[in-house]
């Protein structure tokens, strides 16, 4: 028997990504790994290390823009 931990590489839950991926996985898993147990981490946008890494990336980007003389940029998440 196999135990699987499924962690999507996109932190937020999305109907078009997380759900569709999980639908395929749950459909195929019994055929490919009969008896496998699955644990899932469906989303993790508030995980402290993820948030810190995102903040650091934004800070570096803003600093690079400022070094090129760009005015204070706005950050838009979508």
Tab-separated table of C-alpha atoms in Angstrom:
chain	number	residue	atom	x	y	z
A	1	UNK	CA	0.000	0.000	0.000
A	2	UNK	CA	1.188	3.518	-0.764
A	3	UNK	CA	0.525	6.702	1.159
A	4	UNK	CA	0.465	9.881	-0.898
A	5	UNK	CA	0.564	13.508	0.138
A	6	UNK	CA	-0.794	15.808	-2.570
A	7	UNK	CA	0.426	19.393	-2.453
A	8	UNK	CA	-0.576	21.635	-5.353
A	9	UNK	CA	2.184	24.040	-6.359
A	10	UNK	CA	-0.298	26.899	-6.504
A	11	UNK	CA	-1.043	28.107	-2.955
A	12	UNK	CA	-4.612	29.303	-3.458
A	13	UNK	CA	-7.543	27.008	-4.126
A	14	UNK	CA	-8.863	27.417	-7.633
A	15	UNK	CA	-11.764	25.692	-9.310
A	16	UNK	CA	-9.854	25.568	-12.608
A	17	UNK	CA	-6.547	24.300	-11.240
A	18	UNK	CA	-6.792	22.681	-7.815
A	19	UNK	CA	-10.199	21.148	-8.369
A	20	UNK	CA	-9.516	19.920	-11.887
A	21	UNK	CA	-6.185	18.389	-10.847
A	22	UNK	CA	-7.742	16.668	-7.848
A	23	UNK	CA	-10.618	15.358	-9.965
A	24	UNK	CA	-8.194	13.644	-12.351
A	25	UNK	CA	-6.042	12.341	-9.506
A	26	UNK	CA	-8.979	10.855	-7.610
A	27	UNK	CA	-10.300	9.277	-10.813
A	28	UNK	CA	-6.960	7.731	-11.824
A	29	UNK	CA	-5.525	6.809	-8.435
A	30	UNK	CA	-7.622	3.671	-7.770
A	31	UNK	CA	-6.706	2.279	-11.182
A	32	UNK	CA	-2.994	3.071	-10.970
A	33	UNK	CA	-2.355	2.538	-7.242
A	34	UNK	CA	-5.130	0.368	-5.832
A	35	UNK	CA	-5.468	0.749	-2.084
A	36	UNK	CA	-3.359	3.905	-1.894
A	37	UNK	CA	-4.202	6.353	0.841
A	38	UNK	CA	-4.192	10.010	-0.052
A	39	UNK	CA	-3.772	13.097	2.097
A	40	UNK	CA	-4.166	16.519	0.558
A	41	UNK	CA	-3.133	20.039	1.342
A	42	UNK	CA	-5.659	21.899	-0.752
A	43	UNK	CA	-4.368	25.425	-0.257
A	44	UNK	CA	-1.718	27.212	1.748
A	45	UNK	CA	-1.816	30.970	0.975
A	46	UNK	CA	-1.396	31.957	4.636
A	47	UNK	CA	1.562	29.664	5.371
A	48	UNK	CA	4.066	31.936	7.132
A	49	UNK	CA	7.097	30.897	5.073
A	50	UNK	CA	5.201	31.347	1.814
A	51	UNK	CA	4.037	34.812	2.857
A	52	UNK	CA	7.569	35.785	3.923
A	53	UNK	CA	9.023	34.573	0.611
A	54	UNK	CA	6.394	36.507	-1.345
A	55	UNK	CA	7.067	39.671	0.655
A	56	UNK	CA	10.809	39.337	0.080
A	57	UNK	CA	10.317	38.888	-3.657
A	58	UNK	CA	8.179	42.036	-3.780
A	59	UNK	CA	10.711	44.004	-1.743
A	60	UNK	CA	13.548	42.986	-4.077
A	61	UNK	CA	11.511	43.898	-7.139
A	62	UNK	CA	10.574	47.299	-5.750
A	63	UNK	CA	14.184	47.985	-4.755
A	64	UNK	CA	15.380	47.092	-8.261
A	65	UNK	CA	12.813	49.421	-9.790
A	66	UNK	CA	13.814	52.230	-7.414
A	67	UNK	CA	17.488	51.701	-8.332
A	68	UNK	CA	16.520	52.330	-11.958
A	69	UNK	CA	14.822	55.593	-10.980
A	70	UNK	CA	11.260	54.305	-11.212
A	71	UNK	CA	8.689	55.989	-8.987
A	72	UNK	CA	7.219	54.018	-6.106
A	73	UNK	CA	5.426	51.159	-7.904
A	74	UNK	CA	2.048	49.759	-6.965
A	75	UNK	CA	1.694	46.003	-6.555
A	76	UNK	CA	-1.410	44.301	-7.911
A	77	UNK	CA	-2.261	40.695	-7.086
A	78	UNK	CA	-4.812	38.965	-9.238
